[in-house]
């Protein structure tokens, strides 16, 4: 995601901007980007110190955009915030359960509340899970998978209940073929896809987060901004025949209704039109 975001940013600006990354280690080569590798650290403390030094060195080179591979501690979180607060475009990653939980995660790293809830500095939150993609050559009907015991009856029932609420009872769901085929090397799967949610925070959203009203922030995002949750995105891909119901439950959560599900039919239509 970071690689593609930076590549798109460079393309939009005709490659006339200075983009630097600090990574431990670089995972992908990004054309047109200067990638700084943090290496030769014998201990965790030494790695932390070298990472902070690399970020500070990158800032001295006045980048238009900077990517910090991962925020793991207060020092890197603080530097990322200060960089963004002084006019740099900063991209980074950290471990959190969902997009809104990023705010809590930054708080856990001891970043001050007024910083992590500043909607003019933190302008985008992305939560994502990787989900196994069904082989389109050998996938089988979900009913067959239930009959053969390769798909849980409970999971299938939850998926059917959701389809009923969406008035999409006639939709055919699919699951992995247990023996697969030549196209998927007999795995029944072909790579992975992403189920994601993207939040562009505004002042009201961040005020809910500031007051520890996470459920209100989520409800506001869905209602006022048409937010699509990871679950809704996953369900849309399930309905489109791209992923199996059991892989949603394996990688995201048990299949359940949320208010963003109202947008799923439109999302499925958009997927099918591509």
XYZ file of C-alpha atoms in Angstrom:
274
model
C 0.000 0.000 0.000
C 2.782 2.418 0.903
C 4.717 1.515 -2.244
C 1.729 2.179 -4.497
C 0.809 5.402 -2.677
C 4.308 6.820 -3.113
C 4.501 5.667 -6.741
C 1.167 7.374 -7.479
C 2.286 10.535 -5.663
C 5.437 10.690 -7.785
C 3.434 10.175 -10.980
C 0.963 12.929 -10.029
C 3.853 15.370 -9.494
C 5.703 14.338 -12.666
C 8.535 12.932 -10.519
C 9.571 16.469 -9.591
C 9.430 15.973 -5.821
C 11.940 14.708 -3.288
C 10.688 11.501 -1.659
C 12.725 9.667 0.996
C 11.954 6.486 2.906
C 13.427 5.131 6.143
C 12.974 1.361 6.316
C 14.230 -1.604 8.320
C 14.813 -3.080 5.770
C 13.334 -1.833 2.432
C 10.700 -4.335 1.288
C 10.197 -3.116 -2.288
C 12.217 -1.080 -4.739
C 10.324 2.149 -5.491
C 11.496 3.878 -8.667
C 12.318 7.551 -8.148
C 12.449 7.302 -4.351
C 15.569 7.466 -2.189
C 15.314 4.566 0.231
C 17.390 4.651 3.413
C 18.070 1.285 5.007
C 18.563 0.971 8.753
C 21.012 -1.870 9.292
C 23.824 -3.282 11.435
C 21.931 -2.879 14.693
C 22.887 -5.569 17.208
C 20.156 -4.841 19.794
C 16.625 -3.455 19.887
C 17.851 -0.277 21.572
C 20.539 0.197 18.954
C 18.004 -0.389 16.181
C 15.718 2.229 17.719
C 18.551 4.755 17.964
C 19.659 4.146 14.358
C 16.065 4.411 13.123
C 15.602 7.776 14.847
C 18.944 8.997 13.481
C 17.905 7.967 9.968
C 14.586 9.855 10.246
C 16.374 12.981 11.466
C 18.910 12.684 8.628
C 16.078 12.347 6.111
C 14.402 15.491 7.475
C 17.601 17.487 7.090
C 17.403 16.729 3.366
C 14.064 18.579 3.212
C 11.854 15.904 1.618
C 8.517 16.832 0.071
C 7.248 13.434 1.213
C 8.684 10.861 3.577
C 7.796 7.277 4.376
C 8.713 5.745 7.725
C 8.486 1.975 7.348
C 6.885 1.322 10.723
C 6.174 3.230 13.910
C 7.130 1.023 16.858
C 7.954 3.433 19.700
C 7.467 6.932 21.075
C 10.547 8.335 19.357
C 9.521 7.351 15.824
C 5.882 8.343 16.486
C 6.951 11.757 17.776
C 9.259 12.383 14.819
C 6.534 11.332 12.372
C 4.118 13.808 13.949
C 6.639 16.647 14.033
C 7.503 15.990 10.384
C 3.842 16.137 9.364
C 3.259 19.204 11.539
C 6.021 21.098 9.733
C 4.594 20.688 6.264
C 5.923 17.327 5.127
C 3.735 14.607 3.664
C 4.418 11.617 5.922
C 3.371 8.044 5.213
C 3.887 5.267 7.716
C 2.472 2.048 9.151
C 1.825 0.575 12.569
C -0.034 -2.373 14.028
C -3.655 -1.680 15.023
C -6.938 -3.617 14.871
C -8.664 -1.173 12.514
C -8.392 2.355 11.152
C -9.885 4.099 14.172
C -7.737 2.067 16.573
C -4.682 3.803 15.078
C -5.471 6.788 17.317
C -5.463 4.584 20.426
C -2.287 2.861 19.281
C -0.480 6.206 19.013
C -1.747 7.067 22.470
C -0.370 3.759 23.751
C 3.004 4.872 22.392
C 2.683 7.942 24.667
C 2.011 10.491 21.939
C -0.037 13.328 23.453
C -3.811 13.291 22.875
C -3.880 16.743 21.253
C -1.392 15.485 18.655
C -3.082 12.222 17.742
C -6.484 13.921 17.415
C -5.341 16.838 15.257
C -7.325 16.433 12.036
C -5.152 18.960 10.203
C -2.018 16.883 10.794
C -3.340 13.321 10.752
C -5.341 13.412 7.541
C -5.804 9.739 6.710
C -6.237 6.456 8.584
C -6.198 3.122 6.750
C -6.948 -0.268 8.283
C -6.551 -3.396 6.190
C -6.429 -7.184 6.319
C -5.142 -9.576 3.698
C -7.671 -12.243 2.697
C -7.024 -15.340 0.563
C -8.433 -15.043 -2.969
C -10.382 -17.947 -4.463
C -9.128 -19.575 -7.635
C -11.647 -18.459 -10.243
C -11.106 -21.649 -12.278
C -12.121 -24.205 -9.662
C -14.066 -22.454 -6.892
C -17.172 -24.346 -5.832
C -20.608 -23.315 -4.629
C -20.759 -22.649 -0.907
C -23.551 -25.227 -0.546
C -21.220 -27.921 -1.919
C -18.501 -26.869 0.520
C -20.942 -27.110 3.444
C -22.091 -30.559 2.300
C -18.481 -31.776 2.075
C -17.560 -30.262 5.433
C -15.026 -27.769 4.075
C -17.192 -24.741 4.957
C -18.755 -24.300 8.388
C -22.557 -24.455 8.473
C -22.530 -21.679 11.069
C -20.424 -19.400 8.880
C -22.629 -20.116 5.855
C -25.751 -19.370 7.931
C -24.298 -16.027 9.049
C -23.510 -15.136 5.439
C -27.038 -16.092 4.330
C -28.582 -14.000 7.113
C -26.568 -11.005 5.961
C -27.617 -11.518 2.342
C -31.234 -11.584 3.499
C -30.829 -8.242 5.261
C -29.340 -6.842 2.059
C -32.256 -8.254 0.012
C -29.711 -10.266 -1.976
C -30.927 -13.779 -1.113
C -30.415 -15.042 -4.666
C -26.685 -14.350 -4.723
C -24.486 -17.423 -5.145
C -21.579 -17.626 -2.712
C -18.423 -19.611 -3.360
C -15.753 -21.455 -1.402
C -12.387 -23.093 -1.990
C -12.212 -26.339 -3.924
C -10.457 -28.729 -1.495
C -8.348 -30.338 -4.245
C -7.877 -27.234 -6.354
C -6.785 -27.416 -9.989
C -3.767 -26.915 -12.238
C -4.308 -23.166 -12.393
C -3.914 -22.770 -8.626
C -1.432 -25.638 -8.191
C -4.134 -27.654 -6.440
C -4.588 -25.200 -3.569
C -8.004 -23.801 -4.508
C -6.586 -20.318 -3.893
C -4.820 -17.767 -6.041
C -2.966 -15.091 -4.075
C -4.514 -12.654 -1.642
C -6.651 -9.541 -1.792
C -7.267 -6.747 0.686
C -10.261 -5.811 2.805
C -9.718 -2.206 3.818
C -11.285 0.821 5.443
C -10.135 4.382 4.826
C -10.992 7.273 7.142
C -10.377 10.938 6.271
C -10.787 12.490 9.750
C -12.506 15.828 10.269
C -12.820 17.908 13.448
C -15.996 16.163 14.658
C -14.546 12.703 14.114
C -11.390 13.581 16.033
C -13.368 15.184 18.856
C -15.085 11.829 19.425
C -11.671 10.120 19.471
C -10.338 12.755 21.887
C -13.190 11.957 24.284
C -12.609 8.188 23.985
C -15.945 7.788 22.158
C -14.670 5.375 19.538
C -18.058 3.844 18.712
C -19.525 7.333 18.164
C -16.579 8.214 15.902
C -17.202 5.070 13.857
C -20.959 5.714 13.620
C -20.312 9.318 12.555
C -17.806 8.229 9.900
C -20.253 5.706 8.443
C -23.316 7.981 8.532
C -21.832 11.327 7.535
C -18.972 10.239 5.276
C -20.288 6.996 3.785
C -17.519 5.011 5.463
C -17.066 1.417 4.325
C -15.713 -0.886 7.022
C -13.257 -3.728 6.469
C -16.129 -6.135 7.090
C -18.358 -4.470 4.468
C -15.499 -4.438 1.966
C -14.865 -8.114 2.632
C -18.569 -8.950 2.273
C -18.683 -7.105 -1.067
C -15.769 -9.231 -2.311
C -17.499 -12.355 -0.996
C -20.678 -11.492 -2.920
C -18.595 -10.778 -6.031
C -17.224 -14.352 -5.768
C -13.682 -13.287 -4.999
C -13.350 -14.637 -1.457
C -15.004 -17.303 0.678
C -17.193 -16.641 3.740
C -14.851 -18.679 5.938
C -11.867 -16.545 4.886
C -13.718 -13.399 5.983
C -14.144 -14.973 9.406
C -10.556 -16.218 9.451
C -8.976 -12.874 8.523
C -11.430 -10.196 9.669
C -14.224 -11.097 12.123
C -17.374 -13.239 12.322
C -19.730 -12.082 9.559
C -22.137 -9.541 11.034
C -24.205 -6.540 10.041
C -22.996 -2.977 10.468
C -24.476 0.242 9.102
C -21.964 0.489 6.264
C -23.439 -2.725 4.795
C -26.070 -0.521 3.146
C -23.369 0.505 0.662
C -22.402 -3.069 -0.239
C -24.809 -3.535 -3.220
C -23.391 -0.419 -4.894
C -19.841 -1.544 -4.139
C -20.514 -4.983 -5.674
C -22.003 -3.363 -8.800
C -18.861 -1.219 -9.112
C -16.608 -4.302 -8.758
C -18.576 -6.256 -11.373
C -18.435 -3.363 -13.853
C -14.605 -3.267 -13.875
